[in-house]
CSV table of C-alpha atoms and ligand atoms in Angstrom, one decimal:
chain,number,residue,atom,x,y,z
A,269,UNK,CA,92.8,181.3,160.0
A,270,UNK,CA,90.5,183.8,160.0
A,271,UNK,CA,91.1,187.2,161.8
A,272,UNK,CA,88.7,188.1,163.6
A,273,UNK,CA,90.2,190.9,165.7
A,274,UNK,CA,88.2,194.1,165.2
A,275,UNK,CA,90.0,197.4,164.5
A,276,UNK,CA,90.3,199.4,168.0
A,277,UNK,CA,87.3,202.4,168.0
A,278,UNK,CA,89.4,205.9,167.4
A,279,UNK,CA,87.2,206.4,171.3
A,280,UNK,CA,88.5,203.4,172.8
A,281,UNK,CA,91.6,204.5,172.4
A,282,UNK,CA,94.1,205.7,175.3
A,283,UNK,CA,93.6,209.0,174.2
A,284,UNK,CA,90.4,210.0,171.8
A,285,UNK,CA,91.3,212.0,169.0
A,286,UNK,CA,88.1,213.5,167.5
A,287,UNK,CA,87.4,214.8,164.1
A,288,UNK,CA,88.6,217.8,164.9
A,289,UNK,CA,91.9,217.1,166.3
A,290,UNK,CA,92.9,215.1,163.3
A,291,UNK,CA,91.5,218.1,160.9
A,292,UNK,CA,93.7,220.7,163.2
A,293,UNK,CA,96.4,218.4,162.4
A,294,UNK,CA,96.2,217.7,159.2
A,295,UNK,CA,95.4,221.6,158.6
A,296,UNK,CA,98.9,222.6,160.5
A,297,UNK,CA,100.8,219.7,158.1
A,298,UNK,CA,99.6,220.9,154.9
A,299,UNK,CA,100.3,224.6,155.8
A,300,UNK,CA,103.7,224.1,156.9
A,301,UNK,CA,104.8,221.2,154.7
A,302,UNK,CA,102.5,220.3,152.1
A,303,UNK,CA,102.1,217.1,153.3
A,304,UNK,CA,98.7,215.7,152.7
A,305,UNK,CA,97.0,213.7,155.6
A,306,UNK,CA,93.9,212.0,154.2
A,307,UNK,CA,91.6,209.5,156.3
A,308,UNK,CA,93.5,206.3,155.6
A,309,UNK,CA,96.7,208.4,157.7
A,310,UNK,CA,94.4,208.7,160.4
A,311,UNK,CA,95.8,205.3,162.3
A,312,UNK,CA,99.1,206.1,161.6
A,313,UNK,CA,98.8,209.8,162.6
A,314,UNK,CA,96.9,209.0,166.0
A,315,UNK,CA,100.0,206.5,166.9
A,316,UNK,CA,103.1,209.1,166.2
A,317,UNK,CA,100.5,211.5,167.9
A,318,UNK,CA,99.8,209.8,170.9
A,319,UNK,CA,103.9,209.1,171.2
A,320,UNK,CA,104.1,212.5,172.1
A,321,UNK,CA,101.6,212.7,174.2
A,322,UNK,CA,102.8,210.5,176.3
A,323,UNK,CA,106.6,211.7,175.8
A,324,UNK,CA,105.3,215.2,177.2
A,325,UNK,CA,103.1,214.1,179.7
A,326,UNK,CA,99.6,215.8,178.2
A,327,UNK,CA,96.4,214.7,179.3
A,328,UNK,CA,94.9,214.5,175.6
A,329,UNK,CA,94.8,215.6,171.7
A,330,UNK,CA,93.6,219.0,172.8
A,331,UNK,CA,96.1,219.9,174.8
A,332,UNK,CA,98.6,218.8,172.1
A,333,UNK,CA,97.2,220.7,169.1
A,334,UNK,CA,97.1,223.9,171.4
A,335,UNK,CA,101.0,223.5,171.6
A,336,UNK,CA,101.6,223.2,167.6
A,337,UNK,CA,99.5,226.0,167.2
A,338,UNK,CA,102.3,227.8,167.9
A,339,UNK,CA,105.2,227.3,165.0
A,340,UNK,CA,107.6,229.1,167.4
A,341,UNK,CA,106.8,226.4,170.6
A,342,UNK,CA,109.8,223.8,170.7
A,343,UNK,CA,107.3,220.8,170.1
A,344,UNK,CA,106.6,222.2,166.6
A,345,UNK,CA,109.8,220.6,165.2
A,346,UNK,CA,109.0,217.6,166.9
A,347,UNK,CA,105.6,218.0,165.7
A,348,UNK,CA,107.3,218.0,162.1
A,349,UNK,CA,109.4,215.2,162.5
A,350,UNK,CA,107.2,212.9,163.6
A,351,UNK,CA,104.6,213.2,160.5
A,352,UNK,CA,107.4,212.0,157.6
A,353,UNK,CA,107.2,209.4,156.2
A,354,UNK,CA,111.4,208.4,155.6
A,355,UNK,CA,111.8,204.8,154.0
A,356,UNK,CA,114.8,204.5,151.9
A,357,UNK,CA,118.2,202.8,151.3
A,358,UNK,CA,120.7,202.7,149.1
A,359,UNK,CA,120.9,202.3,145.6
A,360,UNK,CA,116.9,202.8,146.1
A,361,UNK,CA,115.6,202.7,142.3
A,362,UNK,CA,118.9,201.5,141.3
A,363,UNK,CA,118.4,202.0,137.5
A,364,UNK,CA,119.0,205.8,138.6
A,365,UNK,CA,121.8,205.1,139.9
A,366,UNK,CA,123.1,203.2,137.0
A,367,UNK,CA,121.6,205.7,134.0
A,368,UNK,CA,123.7,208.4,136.2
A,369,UNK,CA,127.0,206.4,135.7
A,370,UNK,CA,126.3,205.3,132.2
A,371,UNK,CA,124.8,208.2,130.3
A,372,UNK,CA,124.4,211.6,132.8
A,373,UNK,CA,127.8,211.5,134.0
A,374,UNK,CA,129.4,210.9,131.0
A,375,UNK,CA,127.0,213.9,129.8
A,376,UNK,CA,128.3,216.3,131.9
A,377,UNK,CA,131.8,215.6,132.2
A,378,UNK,CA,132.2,216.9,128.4
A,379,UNK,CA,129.8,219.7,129.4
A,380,UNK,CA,131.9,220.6,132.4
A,381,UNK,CA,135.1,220.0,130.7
A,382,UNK,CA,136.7,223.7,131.6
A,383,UNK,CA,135.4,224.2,135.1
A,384,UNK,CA,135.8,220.6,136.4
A,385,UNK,CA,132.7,221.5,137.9
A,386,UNK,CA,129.7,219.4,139.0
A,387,UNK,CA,126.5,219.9,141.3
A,388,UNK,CA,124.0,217.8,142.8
A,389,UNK,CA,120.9,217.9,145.2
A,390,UNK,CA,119.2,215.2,147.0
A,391,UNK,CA,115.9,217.3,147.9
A,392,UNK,CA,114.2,215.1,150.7
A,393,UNK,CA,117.4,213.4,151.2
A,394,UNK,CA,116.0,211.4,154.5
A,395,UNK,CA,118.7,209.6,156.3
A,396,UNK,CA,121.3,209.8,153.7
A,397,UNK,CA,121.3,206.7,151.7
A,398,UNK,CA,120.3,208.6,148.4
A,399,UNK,CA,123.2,211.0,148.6
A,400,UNK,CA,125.5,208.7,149.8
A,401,UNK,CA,124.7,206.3,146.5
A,402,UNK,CA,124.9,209.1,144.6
A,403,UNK,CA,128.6,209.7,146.0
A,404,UNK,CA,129.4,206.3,145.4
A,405,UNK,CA,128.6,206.9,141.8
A,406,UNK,CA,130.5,209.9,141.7
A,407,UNK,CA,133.8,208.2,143.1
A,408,UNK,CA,133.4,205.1,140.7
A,409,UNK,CA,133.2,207.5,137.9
A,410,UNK,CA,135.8,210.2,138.8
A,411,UNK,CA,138.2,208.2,141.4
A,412,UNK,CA,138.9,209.7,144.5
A,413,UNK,CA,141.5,212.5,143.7
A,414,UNK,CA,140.3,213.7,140.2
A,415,UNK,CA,140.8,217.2,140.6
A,416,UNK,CA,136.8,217.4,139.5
A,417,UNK,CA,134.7,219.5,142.3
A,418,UNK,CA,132.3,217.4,142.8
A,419,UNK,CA,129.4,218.4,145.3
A,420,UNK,CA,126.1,217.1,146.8
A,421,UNK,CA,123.7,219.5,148.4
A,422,UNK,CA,121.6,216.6,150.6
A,423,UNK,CA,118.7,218.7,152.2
A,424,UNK,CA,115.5,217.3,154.2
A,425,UNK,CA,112.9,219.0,156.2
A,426,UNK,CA,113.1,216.4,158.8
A,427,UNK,CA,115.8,217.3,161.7
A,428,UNK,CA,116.9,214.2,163.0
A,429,UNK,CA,117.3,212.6,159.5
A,430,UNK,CA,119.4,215.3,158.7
A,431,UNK,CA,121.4,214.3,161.7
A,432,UNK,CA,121.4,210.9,160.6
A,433,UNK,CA,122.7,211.2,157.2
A,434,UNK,CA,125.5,214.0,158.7
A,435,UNK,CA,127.0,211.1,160.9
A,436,UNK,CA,126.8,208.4,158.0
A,437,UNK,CA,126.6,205.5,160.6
A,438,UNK,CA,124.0,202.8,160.0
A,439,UNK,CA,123.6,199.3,161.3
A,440,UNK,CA,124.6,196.7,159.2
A,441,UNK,CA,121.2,195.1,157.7
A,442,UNK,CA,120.9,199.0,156.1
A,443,UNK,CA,123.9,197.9,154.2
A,444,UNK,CA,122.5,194.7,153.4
A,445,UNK,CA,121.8,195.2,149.4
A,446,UNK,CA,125.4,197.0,148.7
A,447,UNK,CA,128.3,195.4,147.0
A,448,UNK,CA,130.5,194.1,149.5
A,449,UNK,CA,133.6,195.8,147.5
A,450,UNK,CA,131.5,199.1,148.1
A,451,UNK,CA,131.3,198.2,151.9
A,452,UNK,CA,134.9,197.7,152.2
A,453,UNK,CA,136.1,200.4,150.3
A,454,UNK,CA,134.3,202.8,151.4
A,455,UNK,CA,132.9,202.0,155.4
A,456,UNK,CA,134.6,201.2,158.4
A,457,UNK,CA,132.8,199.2,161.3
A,458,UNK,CA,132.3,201.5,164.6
A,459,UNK,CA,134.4,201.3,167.8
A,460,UNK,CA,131.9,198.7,168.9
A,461,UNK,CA,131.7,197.3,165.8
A,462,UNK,CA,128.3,197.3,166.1
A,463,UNK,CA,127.1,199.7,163.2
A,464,UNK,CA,129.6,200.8,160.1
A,465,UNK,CA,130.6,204.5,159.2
A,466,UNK,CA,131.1,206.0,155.5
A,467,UNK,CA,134.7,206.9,154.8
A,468,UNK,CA,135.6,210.5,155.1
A,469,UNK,CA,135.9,210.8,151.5
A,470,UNK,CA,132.4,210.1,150.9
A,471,UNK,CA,131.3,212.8,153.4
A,472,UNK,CA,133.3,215.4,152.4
A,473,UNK,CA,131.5,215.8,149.2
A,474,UNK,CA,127.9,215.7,150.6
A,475,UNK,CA,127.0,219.2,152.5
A,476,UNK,CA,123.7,217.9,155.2
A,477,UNK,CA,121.0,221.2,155.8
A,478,UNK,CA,117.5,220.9,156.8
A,479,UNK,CA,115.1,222.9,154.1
A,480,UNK,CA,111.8,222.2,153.7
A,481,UNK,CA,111.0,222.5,150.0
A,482,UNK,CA,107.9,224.9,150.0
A,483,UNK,CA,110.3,228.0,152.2
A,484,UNK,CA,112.8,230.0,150.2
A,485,UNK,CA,115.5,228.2,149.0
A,486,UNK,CA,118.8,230.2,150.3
A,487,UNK,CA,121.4,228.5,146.8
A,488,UNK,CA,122.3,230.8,144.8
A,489,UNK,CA,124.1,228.6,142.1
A,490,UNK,CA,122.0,225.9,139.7
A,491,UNK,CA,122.4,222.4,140.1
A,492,UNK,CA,123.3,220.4,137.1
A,493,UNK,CA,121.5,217.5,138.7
A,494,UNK,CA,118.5,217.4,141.3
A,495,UNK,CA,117.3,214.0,142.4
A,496,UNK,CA,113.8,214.6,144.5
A,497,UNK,CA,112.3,210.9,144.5
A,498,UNK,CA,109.1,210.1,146.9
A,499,UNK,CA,109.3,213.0,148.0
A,500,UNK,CA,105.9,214.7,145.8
A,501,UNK,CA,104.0,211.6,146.4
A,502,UNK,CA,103.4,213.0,149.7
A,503,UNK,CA,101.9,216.3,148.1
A,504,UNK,CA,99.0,217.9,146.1
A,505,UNK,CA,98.8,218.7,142.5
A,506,UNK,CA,99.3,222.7,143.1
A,507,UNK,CA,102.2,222.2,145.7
A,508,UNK,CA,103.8,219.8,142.9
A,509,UNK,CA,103.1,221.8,139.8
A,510,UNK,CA,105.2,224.9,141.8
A,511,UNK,CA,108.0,222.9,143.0
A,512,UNK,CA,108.9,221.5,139.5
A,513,UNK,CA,108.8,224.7,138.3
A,514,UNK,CA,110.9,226.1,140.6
A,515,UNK,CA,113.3,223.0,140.3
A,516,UNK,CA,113.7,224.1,136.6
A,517,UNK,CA,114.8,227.5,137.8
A,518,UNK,CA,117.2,226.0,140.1
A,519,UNK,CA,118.5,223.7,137.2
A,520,UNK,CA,121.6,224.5,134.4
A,521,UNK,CA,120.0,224.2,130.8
A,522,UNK,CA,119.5,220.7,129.8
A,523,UNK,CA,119.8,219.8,133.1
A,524,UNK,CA,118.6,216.4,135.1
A,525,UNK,CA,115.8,215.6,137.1
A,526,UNK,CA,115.2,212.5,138.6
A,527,UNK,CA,112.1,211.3,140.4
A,528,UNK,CA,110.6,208.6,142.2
A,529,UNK,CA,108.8,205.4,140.5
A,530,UNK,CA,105.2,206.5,141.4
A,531,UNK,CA,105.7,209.9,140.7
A,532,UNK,CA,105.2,211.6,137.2
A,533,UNK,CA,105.6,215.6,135.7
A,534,UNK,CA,102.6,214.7,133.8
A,535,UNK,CA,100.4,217.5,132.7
A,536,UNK,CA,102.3,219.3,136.2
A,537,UNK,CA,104.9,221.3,133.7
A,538,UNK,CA,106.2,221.7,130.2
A,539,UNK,CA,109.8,222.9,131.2
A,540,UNK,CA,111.2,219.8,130.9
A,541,UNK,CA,110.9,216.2,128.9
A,542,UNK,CA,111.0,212.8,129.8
A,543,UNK,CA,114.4,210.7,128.9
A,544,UNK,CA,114.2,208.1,130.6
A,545,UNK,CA,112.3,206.1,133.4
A,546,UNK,CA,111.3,208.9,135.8
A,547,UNK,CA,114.3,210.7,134.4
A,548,UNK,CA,114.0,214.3,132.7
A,549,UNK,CA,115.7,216.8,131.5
A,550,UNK,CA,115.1,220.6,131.0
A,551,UNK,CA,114.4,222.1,128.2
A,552,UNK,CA,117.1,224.8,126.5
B,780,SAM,C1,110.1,208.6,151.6
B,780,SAM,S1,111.4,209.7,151.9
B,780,SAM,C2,112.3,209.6,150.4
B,780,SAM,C3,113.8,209.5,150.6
B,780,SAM,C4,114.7,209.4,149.4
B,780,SAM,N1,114.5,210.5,148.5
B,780,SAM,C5,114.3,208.1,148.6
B,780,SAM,O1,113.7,208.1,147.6
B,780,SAM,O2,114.7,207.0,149.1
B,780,SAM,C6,110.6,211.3,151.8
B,780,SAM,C7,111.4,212.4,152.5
B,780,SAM,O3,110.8,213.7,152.1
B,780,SAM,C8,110.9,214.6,153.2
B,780,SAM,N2,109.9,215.7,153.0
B,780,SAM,C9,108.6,215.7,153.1
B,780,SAM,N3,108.1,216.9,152.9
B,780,SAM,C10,109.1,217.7,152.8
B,780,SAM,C11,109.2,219.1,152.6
B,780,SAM,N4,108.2,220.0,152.6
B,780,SAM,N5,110.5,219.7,152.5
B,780,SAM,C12,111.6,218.9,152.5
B,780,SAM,N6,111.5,217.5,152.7
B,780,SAM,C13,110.3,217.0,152.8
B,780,SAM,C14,110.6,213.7,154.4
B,780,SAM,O4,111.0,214.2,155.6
B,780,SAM,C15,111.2,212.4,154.0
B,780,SAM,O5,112.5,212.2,154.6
């Protein structure tokens, strides 16, 4: 059948956002994030928008870019929050996940055969699935009490994923694409039974901080691994070109980053080269 609904006028709306509203919001984004909000967000803006209009009580989208024109007014960080974008889930890209086990860790264990020693960051981490499968890796590979310190740095700028990803609790249809061995190793189910939890062992190697990517970065040690995976999509060429070079500073020599399957470092840098699908490595 034929649709024949029409799309609702932005001035029919419950509250009209005009030209200039979404520009003074799409201005404040890409300043403080580097998230770009072109005309096809506009829908999707003016509904997480008028959410918290209505969760404040404002009469309209004036009032509401007033208040985020202020980065110190509480809203900002709600502001933030609500303009990412946070699909994931685990094992996400899964030939990462599997090129880690079968070729990187390997790699590094010989590497990092004195020290015992490895580090890795999950840079736009959203709710935690991406470090968490990259923990699960790292316990299938090393076992539980290898003497290896192994670490994940799991940062997002978003403050409630962060939260999310601390507690490690998700309902079950998140879980629905893992191995049940993995599930039952590795979660319980909640006092409700409702949602499961991931086993303290998992946690303890996954430090949770929110960071947005374009601030100063406050580690002072490399990583020999940095996964950052739909996370640039969201960005411009400049904004992407400085963020992979800093990512090689923050990287060991000949050290791994892995990004997401619409994302290239094409023509962006020449610090590193390409090993693998959306895989890299820096260059000595
Ligand atoms: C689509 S999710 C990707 C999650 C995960 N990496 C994956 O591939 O499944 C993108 C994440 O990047 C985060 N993000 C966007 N801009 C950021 C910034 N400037 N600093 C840090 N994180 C950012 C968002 O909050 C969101 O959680």
């Amino acid at each position: 059948m034929l649709n024949t609904a029409q799309p609702i006028k932005m001035s029919d709306r419950e509250f009209p956002m005009s030209d200039h509203n979404f520009d003074t919001i799409s201005k404040i984004a890409y300043q403080y994030t580097g998230i770009k909000l072109p005309e096809q967000k506009r829908q999707m803006i003016y509904s997480r928008i008028a959410r918290r209009i209505r969760a404040l009580n404002l009469q309209n989208f004036d009032q509401y870019c007033e208040l985020i024109g202020d980065d110190k007014h509480v809203e900002f960080n709600e502001f933030i929050n609500s303009i990412t974008t946070n699909l994931t889930s685990f094992f996400r890209e899964n030939h990462h996940f599997e090129y880690l086990e079968s070729t990187i860790l390997p790699h590094l264990t010989k590497v990092h055969g004195t020290d015992r020693r490895i580090r890795v960051w999950s840079a736009g981490c959203s709710t935690g699935e991406e470090p968490y499968s990259i923990a699960l890796t790292l316990l299938k590979a090393f076992g539980a009490s290898s003497g290896w310190d192994l670490k994940i740095l799991a940062t997002d700028l978003d403050s409630n994923v962060v939260t999310t990803g601390r507690n490690g609790i998700y309902a079950a249809d998140r879980l629905s694409g893992l191995n049940p061995a993995l599930v039952k190793k590795w979660f319980s189910r909640t006092a409700d039974s409702s949602r499961y939890v991931v086993a303290d062992e998992v946690k303890k190697l996954i430090q949770f901080n929110r960071l947005n990517l374009l601030d100063n970065w406050p580690m002072r040690n490399k990583f020999d691994i940095i996964f950052c995976r739909n996370v640039v999509i969201y960005f411009d060429k400049p904004t992407q070109q400085k963020l992979f070079d800093r990512y090689a500073e923050q990287l060991n020599d000949g050290g791994y980053l892995i990004i997401g399957h619409s994302e290239s470092l094409h023509n962006l840098t020449d610090r590193f080269e390409s090993i693998g699908k959306t895989i890299y490595r820096k260059d000595n």
